[in-house]
XYZ file of N, CA and C in Angstrom:
165
model
N -7.226 -9.543 -7.716
C -7.043 -8.400 -7.695
C -6.042 -7.811 -7.276
N -5.383 -6.534 -8.035
C -4.235 -6.203 -8.933
C -4.081 -4.704 -7.599
N -3.324 -4.204 -7.529
C -2.808 -2.763 -7.600
C -1.560 -2.525 -7.515
N -1.167 -1.535 -8.760
C 0.309 -1.199 -8.450
C -0.395 0.366 -8.179
N 0.790 0.925 -7.487
C 1.234 2.254 -8.459
C 2.636 2.546 -8.150
N 3.055 3.280 -8.329
C 4.541 3.489 -9.362
C 5.156 5.250 -8.597
N 5.721 4.962 -8.006
C 6.319 6.163 -7.739
C 5.111 7.127 -6.957
N 4.369 6.686 -5.942
C 3.318 7.682 -5.583
C 3.495 7.674 -3.818
N 2.911 8.482 -2.964
C 3.877 8.802 -1.839
C 2.620 7.863 -0.673
N 2.857 6.964 0.146
C 2.572 5.957 0.805
C 1.517 5.429 1.169
N 1.136 7.070 1.999
C -0.245 7.476 2.147
C -1.110 7.454 1.173
N -1.356 7.927 0.003
C -2.055 7.574 -1.060
C -2.109 5.622 -1.957
N -0.832 5.055 -1.764
C -0.991 4.227 -1.734
C -2.269 3.648 -0.779
N -2.301 3.886 0.296
C -3.033 3.406 0.911
C -4.623 3.271 1.053
N -4.424 4.916 0.698
C -5.927 4.994 0.613
C -6.848 4.753 -1.283
N -5.737 4.936 -1.985
C -6.495 4.050 -3.277
C -6.518 2.110 -2.777
N -6.101 1.973 -2.099
C -6.531 0.639 -1.712
C -8.131 0.683 -0.595
N -8.277 2.084 -0.018
C -9.140 1.704 0.793
C -10.319 2.244 -0.460
N -10.208 2.718 -1.834
C -10.729 2.559 -2.618
C -11.747 1.794 -3.435
N -10.010 1.250 -3.672
C -10.421 -0.112 -4.422
C -11.231 -1.053 -3.922
N -11.000 -1.259 -2.655
C -12.001 -2.376 -1.788
C -12.981 -2.518 -1.038
N -14.229 -2.591 -1.466
C -15.447 -3.146 -0.578
C -15.569 -3.763 0.408
N -14.407 -4.301 -0.150
C -14.938 -5.018 1.561
C -13.933 -4.819 3.482
N -14.447 -5.017 3.826
C -13.678 -4.384 5.015
C -12.820 -5.165 5.971
N -12.781 -6.391 5.272
C -12.115 -7.432 6.066
C -10.898 -7.579 5.046
N -10.719 -7.386 3.749
C -10.058 -7.142 2.881
C -9.121 -6.472 2.816
N -9.861 -5.191 2.662
C -9.251 -3.779 3.369
C -8.140 -3.995 4.830
N -8.463 -4.278 5.645
C -7.488 -4.641 6.726
C -6.420 -5.714 6.453
N -6.687 -6.473 5.775
C -5.359 -6.630 5.574
C -4.378 -6.408 4.433
N -4.909 -6.128 3.517
C -4.501 -4.615 3.160
C -3.536 -3.976 3.525
N -3.977 -3.389 4.582
C -4.170 -1.868 5.541
C -2.404 -3.044 5.883
N -2.714 -4.470 6.590
C -1.856 -4.609 7.711
C -0.624 -4.791 6.624
N -0.382 -5.449 5.156
C 0.373 -5.768 4.513
C 1.269 -4.356 4.130
N 0.133 -3.209 4.163
C 1.400 -2.018 3.501
C 1.716 -1.533 4.367
N 1.352 -2.215 5.814
C 2.220 -1.000 6.983
C 3.251 -1.964 7.181
N 3.704 -3.318 7.238
C 4.542 -3.787 7.066
C 5.403 -3.988 5.856
N 5.294 -3.822 5.098
C 6.178 -3.203 3.810
C 6.809 -1.976 3.954
N 5.691 -0.838 4.784
C 6.010 0.082 5.267
C 7.193 0.100 6.121
N 7.103 -1.681 7.330
C 8.314 -1.250 8.023
C 9.155 -1.692 8.260
N 9.428 -2.506 6.732
C 10.479 -3.093 6.006
C 11.192 -2.231 4.911
N 10.918 -0.625 4.886
C 11.186 -0.174 3.852
C 12.265 0.823 4.904
N 13.345 0.987 3.729
C 14.751 1.605 4.309
C 13.932 3.338 4.700
N 14.540 4.193 5.428
C 13.968 5.142 5.608
C 13.625 6.505 4.778
N 14.491 5.874 3.850
C 13.905 6.846 1.948
C 13.488 6.495 1.062
N 12.735 4.826 1.791
C 11.642 4.405 1.095
C 10.587 5.055 1.624
N 10.133 5.707 3.236
C 9.009 5.764 3.741
C 8.140 6.778 3.121
N 9.019 7.404 2.346
C 8.672 8.791 1.240
C 8.296 8.333 0.428
N 8.434 7.320 -0.421
C 7.967 7.389 -1.858
C 8.434 6.021 -2.108
N 7.945 4.606 -2.486
C 8.111 3.648 -3.844
C 8.023 3.370 -4.550
N 9.340 3.048 -4.943
C 9.174 2.935 -6.847
C 8.381 2.131 -7.254
N 8.286 0.799 -6.415
C 7.248 -0.022 -7.181
C 6.592 -0.279 -6.021
N 5.222 -0.974 -5.910
C 4.001 -1.553 -4.925
C 2.691 -1.972 -5.295
N 3.933 -3.062 -5.507
C 1.935 -4.432 -6.017
C 1.343 -5.412 -5.137
N 0.453 -5.695 -5.495
C -0.569 -6.606 -4.636
C -0.990 -7.258 -5.522
N -0.964 -8.871 -5.544
C -1.245 -9.939 -6.800
C -2.899 -10.262 -5.882
């Protein structure tokens, strides 16, 4: 599975992951990864991530 989002509001990235993944367990794992990535992002990056990929 591969998800790519370029210059997309982070909330939309999480929504796209939710739509893309039918498995609730996979969805929870991806949501956790997205949350961790957002916590590590700088303040300006919290609004827009230039690239966000899960392989």
